[in-house]
Amino acid sequence: MKKILLASIGLAMTIGFIACKKSSDVSAVNPQSNNGLSAAKVSNIKSGEPVAFVLKNSSSSTATVIWKVIPAVGVFKAISGKKATFKFTVAGKYIVTATDGFVNDSMSISIDSIPFTGNDTTHYAPKDSAFYPTYVPPVDSTNYHNGYGDTAVAFFTNDQINITPSLIDTGVITSGILLQASTSKQYPSTAATLVSTLGYDSTSGFGFNLNYQGVLLPSGTTSAGISTVANTANYLSTWQDGKYSLRIVSNNITYTGSVTKTGNTYTFTWPYTSGVVISPKVLTK
């Protein structure tokens, strides 16, 4: 009886050892592999380092595999059917997703701030503008739109930026907040536009820098006796739960707060009642 028991224990240990070894071998070859999507690596990735992905179980033609990266700022893409290579130039966390209509998978990866110094011979496509704010010309120029003369002006004295946030959800994994902003004062134009730039806050792991630089008065819109408030909109990609810093510059004054995503609820921490005002401060899907 003892011999049978010892033999059973020995067999179990042997099977366990083989199972562990096989798992280790697979992990060494493919550090990150989901049911459909696999990546060459998901962590310890340097800024600017190319990372290869493949939608393993896809049998679709090259034209029907859709790849997305959230957020897309600073990401260079080289896509060929069910294979893709992305280069991330901004440190932080990203979600990569791929779908062919039958297989749909995504994974999270982390990018370090240490710059990549190796060779990269990948040929990347032009940047995908789908997740970038609409380009607005800088304030320090007065000639835009193929030679038509626009006018850029500074904010009027004691003007205020009023921001109305709302939720955007495409029904896939793209979700975030649209910040619709307008001035309190009116400007001499039928289409006055807030000049703004949006970028990621390099001083924190997650965050946004939003700079309102002035007001653009497009050519042909400055009819006498007509004035409107200046408007614009910017998109914040907040794809996972967490706290995101929010720094807004207006009239050379920096306002600092945050927005926190918890499940389907987004909460702004914004103590200001003038200068730059955000309302409502809580959004729920």
Coordinates of C-alpha atoms in Angstrom, one line a residue:
M1 CA 0.0 0.0 0.0
K2 CA 2.8 2.4 0.9
K3 CA 4.6 1.6 -2.4
I4 CA 1.4 2.4 -4.4
L5 CA 1.0 5.7 -2.5
L6 CA 4.6 6.7 -3.1
A7 CA 4.3 5.9 -6.8
S8 CA 1.2 8.0 -7.0
I9 CA 2.9 11.0 -5.4
G10 CA 5.9 10.7 -7.6
L11 CA 3.7 10.6 -10.7
A12 CA 1.8 13.7 -9.6
M13 CA 5.0 15.6 -9.0
T14 CA 6.3 14.6 -12.5
I15 CA 3.1 15.8 -14.2
G16 CA 3.2 19.0 -12.2
F17 CA 6.8 19.7 -13.2
I18 CA 6.0 19.0 -16.9
A19 CA 3.0 21.3 -16.8
C20 CA 5.0 24.1 -15.2
K21 CA 7.8 23.7 -17.7
K22 CA 5.4 23.9 -20.6
S23 CA 3.7 27.0 -19.2
S24 CA 7.1 28.7 -18.7
D25 CA 8.2 27.8 -22.2
V26 CA 5.1 29.4 -23.7
S27 CA 5.5 32.5 -21.6
A28 CA 9.1 33.0 -22.6
V29 CA 8.1 32.9 -26.3
N30 CA 5.0 35.1 -26.0
P31 CA 5.0 37.4 -22.9
Q32 CA 1.4 38.5 -23.5
S33 CA -1.2 36.4 -25.3
N34 CA -4.9 36.7 -25.0
N35 CA -7.5 34.4 -26.7
G36 CA -7.1 36.4 -30.0
L37 CA -4.5 39.1 -29.6
S38 CA -0.8 38.6 -28.7
A39 CA 2.0 41.1 -28.3
A40 CA 5.8 40.9 -28.3
K41 CA 5.8 42.6 -24.9
V42 CA 3.4 44.5 -22.7
S43 CA 5.7 46.1 -20.1
N44 CA 9.3 47.5 -19.9
I45 CA 8.7 49.1 -23.2
K46 CA 10.8 52.2 -23.9
S47 CA 9.4 55.4 -25.3
G48 CA 9.6 55.1 -29.1
E49 CA 10.2 51.4 -29.1
P50 CA 8.3 49.4 -31.8
V51 CA 6.0 46.7 -30.5
A52 CA 4.6 43.9 -32.7
F53 CA 1.0 42.6 -32.4
V54 CA -0.9 39.9 -34.1
L55 CA -4.6 38.9 -34.1
K56 CA -3.9 35.1 -34.0
N57 CA -7.2 33.5 -34.7
S58 CA -8.2 35.8 -37.5
S59 CA -8.9 34.3 -40.9
S60 CA -10.2 37.4 -42.5
S61 CA -8.7 39.2 -45.5
T62 CA -6.2 42.0 -44.8
A63 CA -8.7 44.7 -45.5
T64 CA -11.2 43.7 -42.8
V65 CA -9.0 43.7 -39.6
I66 CA -9.5 46.9 -37.6
W67 CA -6.8 48.0 -35.2
K68 CA -7.2 50.8 -32.6
V69 CA -5.0 52.3 -29.9
I70 CA -6.4 54.3 -27.0
P71 CA -5.1 57.0 -26.5
A72 CA -3.8 57.6 -30.0
V73 CA -1.7 60.7 -29.2
G74 CA 2.0 60.1 -30.1
V75 CA 1.3 56.7 -31.5
F76 CA 2.8 55.7 -34.9
K77 CA 1.1 52.8 -36.7
A78 CA 2.2 50.2 -39.3
I79 CA -0.7 47.8 -40.0
S80 CA -0.8 44.8 -42.4
G81 CA -3.9 42.7 -42.0
K82 CA -3.9 40.7 -38.8
K83 CA -0.4 42.0 -37.9
A84 CA 0.5 45.5 -36.7
T85 CA 3.5 47.3 -35.2
F86 CA 2.9 50.4 -33.0
K87 CA 5.5 52.9 -31.8
F88 CA 4.5 54.8 -28.6
T89 CA 6.3 58.1 -28.1
V90 CA 4.5 59.2 -24.9
A91 CA 5.0 57.4 -21.6
G92 CA 1.8 55.9 -20.0
K93 CA -0.7 53.2 -20.4
Y94 CA -2.5 52.2 -23.6
I95 CA -5.2 49.8 -24.7
V96 CA -4.7 48.0 -28.1
T97 CA -7.7 46.4 -29.7
A98 CA -8.2 44.4 -32.9
T99 CA -11.3 43.0 -34.5
D100 CA -12.2 41.3 -37.8
G101 CA -15.9 41.0 -37.0
F102 CA -15.6 37.6 -35.5
V103 CA -12.5 37.8 -33.3
N104 CA -12.5 40.8 -31.0
D105 CA -9.7 41.2 -28.4
S106 CA -7.8 43.9 -26.5
M107 CA -5.0 44.2 -24.1
S108 CA -3.3 46.9 -21.9
I109 CA 0.4 47.8 -22.2
S110 CA 2.7 50.2 -20.3
I111 CA 5.3 52.5 -21.9
D112 CA 8.3 53.8 -19.9
S113 CA 9.7 57.3 -20.1
I114 CA 13.2 56.0 -21.0
P115 CA 13.9 56.7 -24.7
F116 CA 14.4 53.8 -27.1
T117 CA 17.9 54.0 -28.7
G118 CA 17.8 50.9 -30.9
N119 CA 17.2 50.7 -34.7
D120 CA 13.7 50.9 -36.0
T121 CA 13.3 50.2 -39.8
T122 CA 9.5 50.0 -39.6
H123 CA 7.6 52.1 -42.2
Y124 CA 4.8 53.8 -40.4
A125 CA 1.6 55.2 -42.0
P126 CA 0.7 58.9 -41.5
K127 CA -0.8 59.6 -38.1
D128 CA -4.4 58.6 -37.6
S129 CA -6.2 61.9 -36.9
A130 CA -9.4 60.3 -35.6
F131 CA -8.4 60.8 -31.9
Y132 CA -6.7 64.1 -32.3
P133 CA -8.3 67.5 -31.6
T134 CA -9.2 69.5 -34.7
Y135 CA -6.2 71.6 -35.7
V136 CA -6.6 75.3 -34.9
P137 CA -4.0 77.8 -36.1
P138 CA -1.7 79.4 -33.4
V139 CA -2.5 82.9 -32.1
D140 CA 0.8 84.4 -33.3
S141 CA -0.2 84.2 -37.0
T142 CA -2.7 86.1 -39.1
N143 CA -2.7 84.3 -42.4
Y144 CA -4.5 81.0 -42.6
H145 CA -6.7 79.0 -45.0
N146 CA -4.6 79.2 -48.2
G147 CA -4.1 82.9 -48.0
Y148 CA -7.4 84.2 -46.6
G149 CA -6.6 86.6 -43.8
D150 CA -8.0 85.6 -40.4
T151 CA -7.5 87.6 -37.3
A152 CA -6.4 86.3 -33.9
V153 CA -7.0 88.4 -30.8
A154 CA -6.3 88.1 -27.1
F155 CA -9.1 87.5 -24.6
F156 CA -11.1 90.6 -23.6
T157 CA -10.5 91.8 -20.1
N158 CA -12.2 89.7 -17.4
D159 CA -13.4 87.2 -19.9
Q160 CA -14.2 83.7 -18.6
I161 CA -14.1 80.2 -20.1
N162 CA -17.2 78.1 -19.4
I163 CA -16.8 74.4 -20.0
T164 CA -19.7 72.0 -20.4
P165 CA -18.5 68.3 -20.3
S166 CA -20.5 65.4 -21.8
L167 CA -19.8 61.7 -22.3
I168 CA -18.9 60.0 -25.5
D169 CA -19.2 56.2 -26.0
T170 CA -18.9 54.5 -29.4
G171 CA -20.1 51.2 -28.0
V172 CA -16.7 49.5 -28.5
I173 CA -13.9 50.5 -26.0
T174 CA -13.6 54.1 -27.1
S175 CA -15.0 56.3 -24.3
G176 CA -14.2 59.7 -22.9
I177 CA -15.3 63.2 -22.2
L178 CA -16.1 66.0 -24.7
L179 CA -15.3 69.4 -23.2
Q180 CA -17.4 72.1 -25.0
A181 CA -16.0 75.5 -24.1
S182 CA -17.2 79.0 -24.7
T183 CA -16.3 82.5 -23.7
S184 CA -18.5 84.7 -21.5
K185 CA -17.9 87.8 -23.6
Q186 CA -18.7 88.2 -27.3
Y187 CA -16.3 88.9 -30.1
P188 CA -16.9 90.7 -33.4
S189 CA -17.5 87.7 -35.6
T190 CA -20.3 85.4 -36.7
A191 CA -18.0 82.4 -36.1
A192 CA -15.6 83.3 -33.3
T193 CA -13.5 80.3 -32.4
L194 CA -11.5 79.6 -29.2
V195 CA -7.9 78.8 -30.1
S196 CA -6.9 75.8 -28.0
T197 CA -4.3 73.0 -27.8
L198 CA -4.7 69.7 -26.0
G199 CA -1.8 67.4 -25.0
Y200 CA -0.9 64.9 -22.3
D201 CA 0.5 66.1 -19.1
S202 CA 4.1 64.8 -19.0
T203 CA 4.4 65.5 -15.2
S204 CA 1.9 62.8 -14.2
G205 CA 1.2 59.2 -15.2
F206 CA -2.3 60.1 -16.5
G207 CA -3.4 63.6 -17.3
F208 CA -4.2 66.4 -19.8
N209 CA -2.9 69.8 -20.6
L210 CA -5.4 72.2 -22.2
N211 CA -4.4 75.6 -23.3
Y212 CA -6.8 78.3 -24.4
Q213 CA -4.7 80.8 -26.3
G214 CA -7.1 83.4 -27.6
V215 CA -9.9 83.9 -30.1
L216 CA -9.8 83.4 -33.9
L217 CA -12.0 85.6 -36.1
P218 CA -12.2 83.9 -39.5
S219 CA -12.0 85.9 -42.6
G220 CA -15.3 87.2 -43.9
T221 CA -17.1 86.8 -40.6
T222 CA -16.5 90.2 -39.1
S223 CA -19.7 92.0 -40.3
A224 CA -20.4 95.3 -38.6
G225 CA -22.7 95.1 -35.6
I226 CA -22.5 91.3 -35.2
S227 CA -20.8 89.5 -32.3
T228 CA -20.8 86.0 -30.8
V229 CA -19.2 84.1 -28.0
A230 CA -16.2 82.0 -29.1
N231 CA -16.5 78.2 -29.0
T232 CA -14.5 75.1 -29.3
A233 CA -14.5 71.4 -28.2
N234 CA -11.8 69.1 -27.0
Y235 CA -11.9 65.3 -26.4
L236 CA -10.4 63.6 -23.3
S237 CA -9.8 59.9 -23.8
T238 CA -10.4 58.4 -20.3
W239 CA -10.6 54.7 -21.2
Q240 CA -10.0 53.0 -17.8
D241 CA -10.9 53.7 -14.1
G242 CA -8.5 56.0 -12.4
K243 CA -7.7 59.7 -11.6
Y244 CA -6.5 61.9 -14.5
S245 CA -4.9 65.3 -13.8
L246 CA -6.4 68.3 -15.6
R247 CA -4.4 71.4 -16.1
I248 CA -6.0 74.3 -18.0
V249 CA -4.2 77.5 -19.0
S250 CA -6.2 80.6 -19.9
N251 CA -5.1 84.2 -20.1
N252 CA -1.6 83.1 -18.8
I253 CA -3.2 81.7 -15.6
T254 CA -2.9 77.9 -14.8
Y255 CA -5.8 76.2 -13.3
T256 CA -5.2 72.7 -11.8
G257 CA -7.8 69.9 -11.0
S258 CA -8.6 66.4 -12.0
V259 CA -11.2 64.0 -13.3
T260 CA -11.8 60.6 -11.9
K261 CA -13.4 57.7 -13.7
T262 CA -15.1 55.1 -11.5
G263 CA -17.1 52.6 -13.5
N264 CA -19.7 54.6 -15.4
T265 CA -19.3 57.8 -13.3
Y266 CA -16.9 60.6 -14.0
T267 CA -16.2 63.2 -11.3
F268 CA -14.4 66.5 -11.8
T269 CA -12.4 68.0 -8.9
W270 CA -12.4 71.7 -9.9
P271 CA -12.5 74.3 -7.1
Y272 CA -12.7 77.4 -9.4
T273 CA -15.7 79.6 -9.6
S274 CA -14.2 82.2 -12.1
G275 CA -11.6 82.3 -14.8
V276 CA -12.3 78.7 -16.0
V277 CA -15.6 77.2 -14.8
I278 CA -16.7 73.5 -15.3
S279 CA -20.3 72.4 -15.0
P280 CA -21.6 69.8 -14.4
K281 CA -18.9 68.2 -12.3
V282 CA -20.4 64.7 -12.2
L283 CA -21.3 62.7 -15.3
T284 CA -22.9 59.2 -15.4
K285 CA -23.7 57.0 -18.3

